[in-house]
Coordinates of C-alpha atoms and ligand atoms in Angstrom, one line a residue:
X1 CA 0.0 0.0 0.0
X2 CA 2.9 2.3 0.8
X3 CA 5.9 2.8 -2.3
X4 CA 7.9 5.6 -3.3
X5 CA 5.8 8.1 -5.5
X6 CA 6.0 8.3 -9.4
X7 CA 5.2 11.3 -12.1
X8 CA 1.7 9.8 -12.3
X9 CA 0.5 10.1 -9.1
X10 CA 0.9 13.6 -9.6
X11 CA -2.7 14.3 -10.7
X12 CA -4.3 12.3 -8.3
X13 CA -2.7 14.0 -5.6
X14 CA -3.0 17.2 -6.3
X15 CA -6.8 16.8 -6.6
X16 CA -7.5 16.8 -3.2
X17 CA -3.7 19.4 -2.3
X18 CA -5.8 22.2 -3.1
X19 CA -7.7 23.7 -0.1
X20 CA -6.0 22.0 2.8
X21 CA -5.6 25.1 4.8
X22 CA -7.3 28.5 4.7
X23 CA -4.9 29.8 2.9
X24 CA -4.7 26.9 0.3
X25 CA -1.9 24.5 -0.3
X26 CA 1.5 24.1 -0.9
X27 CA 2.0 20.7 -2.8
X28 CA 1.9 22.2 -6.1
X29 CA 4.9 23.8 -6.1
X30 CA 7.0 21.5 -4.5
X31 CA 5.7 18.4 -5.9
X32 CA 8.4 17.7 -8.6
X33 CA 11.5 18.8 -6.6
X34 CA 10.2 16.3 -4.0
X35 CA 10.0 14.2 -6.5
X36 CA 13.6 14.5 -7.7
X37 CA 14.5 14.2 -4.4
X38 CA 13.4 11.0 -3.4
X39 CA 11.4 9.6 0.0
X40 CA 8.1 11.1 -1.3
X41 CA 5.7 8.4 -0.3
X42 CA 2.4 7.5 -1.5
X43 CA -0.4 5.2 0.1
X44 CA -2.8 3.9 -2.1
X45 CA -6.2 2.2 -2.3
X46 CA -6.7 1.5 -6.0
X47 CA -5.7 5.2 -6.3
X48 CA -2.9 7.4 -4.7
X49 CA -4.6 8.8 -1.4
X50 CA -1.8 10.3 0.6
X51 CA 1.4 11.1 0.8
X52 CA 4.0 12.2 3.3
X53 CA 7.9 13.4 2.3
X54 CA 11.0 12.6 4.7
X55 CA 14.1 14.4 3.9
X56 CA 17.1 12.2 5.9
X57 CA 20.0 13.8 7.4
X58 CA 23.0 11.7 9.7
X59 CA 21.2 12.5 13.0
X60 CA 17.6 13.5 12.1
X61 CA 15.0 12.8 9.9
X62 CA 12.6 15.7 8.8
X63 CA 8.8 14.8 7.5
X64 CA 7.0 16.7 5.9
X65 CA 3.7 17.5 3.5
X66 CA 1.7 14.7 4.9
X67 CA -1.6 14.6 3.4
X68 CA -4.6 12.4 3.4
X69 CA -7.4 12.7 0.7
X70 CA -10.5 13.8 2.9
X71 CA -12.9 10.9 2.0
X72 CA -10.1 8.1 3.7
X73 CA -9.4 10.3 6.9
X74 CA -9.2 8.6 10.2
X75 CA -8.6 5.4 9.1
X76 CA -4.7 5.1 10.6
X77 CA -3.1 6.2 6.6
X78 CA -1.1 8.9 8.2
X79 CA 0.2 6.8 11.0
X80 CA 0.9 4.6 8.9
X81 CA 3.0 6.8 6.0
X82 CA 5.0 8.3 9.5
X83 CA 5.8 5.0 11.0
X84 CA 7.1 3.6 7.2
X85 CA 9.2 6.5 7.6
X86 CA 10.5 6.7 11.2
X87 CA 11.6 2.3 10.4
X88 CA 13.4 3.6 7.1
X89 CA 15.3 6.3 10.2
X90 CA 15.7 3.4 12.9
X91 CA 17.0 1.3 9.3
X92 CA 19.4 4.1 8.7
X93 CA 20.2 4.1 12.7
X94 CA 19.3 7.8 12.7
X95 CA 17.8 8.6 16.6
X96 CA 15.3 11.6 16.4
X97 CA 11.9 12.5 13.8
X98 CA 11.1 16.3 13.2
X99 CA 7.9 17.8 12.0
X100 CA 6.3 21.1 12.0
X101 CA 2.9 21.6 12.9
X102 CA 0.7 24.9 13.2
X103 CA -0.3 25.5 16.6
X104 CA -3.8 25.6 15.6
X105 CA -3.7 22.4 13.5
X106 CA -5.3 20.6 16.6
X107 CA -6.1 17.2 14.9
X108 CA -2.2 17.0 13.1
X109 CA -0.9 17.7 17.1
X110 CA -3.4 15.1 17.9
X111 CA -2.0 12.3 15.5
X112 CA 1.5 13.4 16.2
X113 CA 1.3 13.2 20.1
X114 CA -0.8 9.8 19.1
X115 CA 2.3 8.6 17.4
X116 CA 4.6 10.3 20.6
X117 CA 5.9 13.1 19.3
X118 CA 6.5 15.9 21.7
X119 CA 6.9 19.5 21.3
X120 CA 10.2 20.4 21.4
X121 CA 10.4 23.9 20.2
X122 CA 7.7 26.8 19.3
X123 CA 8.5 29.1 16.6
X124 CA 7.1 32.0 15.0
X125 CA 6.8 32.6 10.8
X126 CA 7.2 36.5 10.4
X127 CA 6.6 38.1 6.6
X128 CA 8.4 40.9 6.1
X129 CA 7.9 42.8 2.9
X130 CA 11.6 44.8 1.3
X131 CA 11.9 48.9 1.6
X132 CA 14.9 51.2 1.7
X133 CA 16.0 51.9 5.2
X134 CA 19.2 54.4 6.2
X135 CA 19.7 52.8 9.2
X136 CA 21.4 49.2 8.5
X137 CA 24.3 48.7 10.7
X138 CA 25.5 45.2 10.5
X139 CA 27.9 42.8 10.0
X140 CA 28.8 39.3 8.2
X141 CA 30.6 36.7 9.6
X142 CA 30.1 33.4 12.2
X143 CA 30.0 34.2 15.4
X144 CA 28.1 31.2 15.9
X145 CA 29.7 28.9 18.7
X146 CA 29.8 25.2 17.8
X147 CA 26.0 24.1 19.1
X148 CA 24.4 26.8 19.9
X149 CA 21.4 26.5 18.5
X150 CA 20.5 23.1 16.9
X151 CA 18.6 23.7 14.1
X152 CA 18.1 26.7 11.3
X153 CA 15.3 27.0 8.2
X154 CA 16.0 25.7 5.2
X155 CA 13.6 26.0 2.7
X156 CA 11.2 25.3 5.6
X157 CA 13.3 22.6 7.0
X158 CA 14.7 22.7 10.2
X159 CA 17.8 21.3 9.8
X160 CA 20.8 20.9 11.9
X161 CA 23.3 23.4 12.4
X162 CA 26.3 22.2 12.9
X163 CA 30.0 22.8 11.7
X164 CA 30.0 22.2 8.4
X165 CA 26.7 23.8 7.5
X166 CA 28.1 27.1 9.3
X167 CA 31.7 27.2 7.5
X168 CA 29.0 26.4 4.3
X169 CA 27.2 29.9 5.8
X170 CA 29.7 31.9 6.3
X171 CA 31.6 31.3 3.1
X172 CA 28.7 32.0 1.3
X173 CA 28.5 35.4 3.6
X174 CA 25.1 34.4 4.4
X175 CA 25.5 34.6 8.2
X176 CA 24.9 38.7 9.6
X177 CA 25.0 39.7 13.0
X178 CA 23.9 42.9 14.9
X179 CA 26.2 43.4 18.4
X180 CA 25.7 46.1 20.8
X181 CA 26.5 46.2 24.2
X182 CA 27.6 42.6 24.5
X183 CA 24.2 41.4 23.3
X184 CA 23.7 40.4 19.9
X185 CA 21.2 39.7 17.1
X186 CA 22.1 36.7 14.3
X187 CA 20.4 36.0 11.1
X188 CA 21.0 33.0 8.7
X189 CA 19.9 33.6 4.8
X190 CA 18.9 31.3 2.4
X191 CA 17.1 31.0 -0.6
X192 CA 13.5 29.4 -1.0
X193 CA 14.0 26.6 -3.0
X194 CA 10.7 26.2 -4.1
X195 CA 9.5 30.1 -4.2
X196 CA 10.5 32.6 -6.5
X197 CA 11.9 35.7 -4.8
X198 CA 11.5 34.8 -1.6
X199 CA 14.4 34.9 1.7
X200 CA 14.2 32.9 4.7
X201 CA 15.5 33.9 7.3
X202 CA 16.4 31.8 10.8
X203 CA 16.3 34.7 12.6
X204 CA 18.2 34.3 16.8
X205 CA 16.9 37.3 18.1
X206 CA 18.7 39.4 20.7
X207 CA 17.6 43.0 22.6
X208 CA 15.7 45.1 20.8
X209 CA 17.9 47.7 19.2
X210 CA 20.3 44.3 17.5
X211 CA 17.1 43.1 16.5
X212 CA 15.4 46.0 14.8
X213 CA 19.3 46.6 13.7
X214 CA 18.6 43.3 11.5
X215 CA 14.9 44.0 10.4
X216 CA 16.3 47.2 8.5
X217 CA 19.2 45.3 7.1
X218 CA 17.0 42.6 5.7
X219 CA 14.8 45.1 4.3
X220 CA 17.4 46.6 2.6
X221 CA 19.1 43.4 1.6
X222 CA 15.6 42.4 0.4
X223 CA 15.1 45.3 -2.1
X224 CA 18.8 45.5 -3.4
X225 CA 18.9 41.4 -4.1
X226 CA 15.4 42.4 -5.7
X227 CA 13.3 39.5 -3.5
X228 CA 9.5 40.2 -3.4
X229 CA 9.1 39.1 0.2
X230 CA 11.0 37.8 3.3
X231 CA 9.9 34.7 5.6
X232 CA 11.8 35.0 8.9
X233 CA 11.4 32.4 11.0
X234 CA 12.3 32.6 15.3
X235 CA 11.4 31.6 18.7
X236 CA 11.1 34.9 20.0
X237 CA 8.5 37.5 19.5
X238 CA 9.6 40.3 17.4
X239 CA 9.4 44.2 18.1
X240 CA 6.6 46.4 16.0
X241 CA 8.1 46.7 12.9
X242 CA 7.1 48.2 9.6
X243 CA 6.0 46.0 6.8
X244 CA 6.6 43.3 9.4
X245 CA 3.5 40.9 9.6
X246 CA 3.1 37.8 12.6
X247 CA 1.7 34.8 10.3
X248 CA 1.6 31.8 12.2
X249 CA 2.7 30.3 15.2
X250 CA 4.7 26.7 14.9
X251 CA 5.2 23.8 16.9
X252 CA 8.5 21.7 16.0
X253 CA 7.7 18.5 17.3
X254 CA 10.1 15.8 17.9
X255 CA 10.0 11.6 18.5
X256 CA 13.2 10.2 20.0
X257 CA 13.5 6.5 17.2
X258 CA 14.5 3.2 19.0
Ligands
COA1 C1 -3.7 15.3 9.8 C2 -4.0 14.2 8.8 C3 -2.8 13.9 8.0 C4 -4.4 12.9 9.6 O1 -4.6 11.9 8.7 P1 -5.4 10.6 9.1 O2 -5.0 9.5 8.2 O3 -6.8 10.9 9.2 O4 -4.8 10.3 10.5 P2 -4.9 8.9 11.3 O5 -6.1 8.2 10.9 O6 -3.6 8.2 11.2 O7 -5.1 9.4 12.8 C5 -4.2 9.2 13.8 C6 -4.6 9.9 15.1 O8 -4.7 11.3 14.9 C7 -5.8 11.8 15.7 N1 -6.9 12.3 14.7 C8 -6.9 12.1 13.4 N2 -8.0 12.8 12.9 C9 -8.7 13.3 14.0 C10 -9.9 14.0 14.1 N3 -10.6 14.4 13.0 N4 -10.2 14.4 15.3 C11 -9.5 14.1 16.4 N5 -8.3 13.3 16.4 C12 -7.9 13.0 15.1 C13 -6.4 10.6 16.5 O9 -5.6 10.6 17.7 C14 -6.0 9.5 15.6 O10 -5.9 8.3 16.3 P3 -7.3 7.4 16.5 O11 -8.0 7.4 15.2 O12 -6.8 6.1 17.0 O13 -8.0 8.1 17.6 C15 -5.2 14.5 7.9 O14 -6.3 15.0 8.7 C16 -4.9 15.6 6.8 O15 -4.5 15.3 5.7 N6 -5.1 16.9 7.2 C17 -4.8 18.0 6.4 C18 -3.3 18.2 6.2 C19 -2.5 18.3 7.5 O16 -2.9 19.0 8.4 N7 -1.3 17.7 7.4 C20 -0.4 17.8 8.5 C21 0.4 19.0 8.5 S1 1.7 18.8 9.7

């Protein structure tokens, strides 16, 4: 019932991808790179009727998009496409399942606490749209100490951060920092993968004046590198900030395999 999905399945899928969430769906446009990636399953009953994508790293593995066609709901097809996944981790000996659910997404929390996930982290997605600012005193570089922080957003992955990624970071002057008064403000860029002209941003807020200090370099970054928006995503709550909007609040929940 459960194999890895094919070109065809495409159609069938996206049939019932369309108005998942009030504001729509996201399948679409990440169906064929998911697709080129591998790990995209499908579970089928004469036709494909969900799917679920797991993105495997050496310690963690990340799920994602998992999706059950209305009419089949609350028969165990989710738990089902998770568990295939978390014994392809245990397989692959890696120890700990990610996933990122919307605080308000009460039946998702419900089937992931079902399946004993936890919540390990909260996080809030900003949007913050590009404008020319004066003010914009940063600076590049890692100042990142060796773990830190665990994880940062890649094309709305949270994926570890550990030495390699941030020598990857810095070379590619992606990391910026805001330091005042021994406090300190860090951002991480990257591009979307999947969205055109769009920035995300792992955003490791400090006091106010490092933050804001960031917020008007990103705007700034934002309209010279021509993107049409910015997603920042943090744990802490932002300052008022103009053109800055609060979207949606995020559990990362976590399962510890074996
Ligand atoms: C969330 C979703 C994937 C669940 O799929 P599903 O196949 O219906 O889930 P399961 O049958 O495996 O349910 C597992 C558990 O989740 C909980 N659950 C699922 N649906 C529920 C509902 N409508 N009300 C309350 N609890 C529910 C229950 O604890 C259930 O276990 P139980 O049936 O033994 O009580 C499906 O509802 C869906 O596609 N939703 C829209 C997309 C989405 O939110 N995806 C997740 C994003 S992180």
């Amino acid at each position: 019932m459960i194999r890895e999905a094919k070109p065809s399945d495409k159609l069938h899928i996206l049939k019932f991808c369309k108005n998942t969430f009030s504001w729509g769906d996201y399948i679409k446009d990440v169906w064929d790179y998911w697709l080129s990636e591998g790990n995209l399953f499908v579970i089928e009953k004469n036709i494909p009727i969900g799917i679920c994508h797991a993105v495997f790293s050496v310690n963690q593995v990340w799920v994602e998009g998992i999706r059950i066609n209305p009419d089949y709901r609350r028969q165990g097809l989710a738990s089902k496409l998770i568990k295939k996944v978390e014994s392809l981790a245990i397989q692959k000996q890696i120890p700990i399942s990610f996933m990122l659910i919307d605080v308000q997404n009460m039946i998702s929390l419900l089937m992931a606490q079902n399946l004993d996930y936890k919540i390990h982290q909260t996080w809030h997605f900003y949007s913050l749209l590009p404008q020319k600012n004066t003010h914009n005193k940063i600076s590049f570089g890692n100042i990142i100490q060796e773990n830190e922080f665990s994880h940062y957003v890649k094309s709305w992955r949270w994926l570890p951060l550990d030495k390699e990624i941030l020598f990857s970071l810095d070379s590619k002057n992606f990391i910026v920092y805001s330091s005042k008064k021994g406090q300190r403000a860090i951002a991480i860029l990257e591009d979307s993968e999947h969205f055109e002209k769009t920035l995300i941003v792992t955003l490791f807020a400090g006091s106010k004046s490092n933050t804001m200090n960031i917020l008007f370099f990103l705007q700034n970054y934002g309209l010279e590198k021509n993107y049409g928006r910015i997603q920042i995503l943090t744990k802490e709550s932002l300052p008022k900030f103009r053109k800055l909007e609060h979207k949606i609040l995020f559990h990362l929940m976590q399962k510890l395999l074996s």
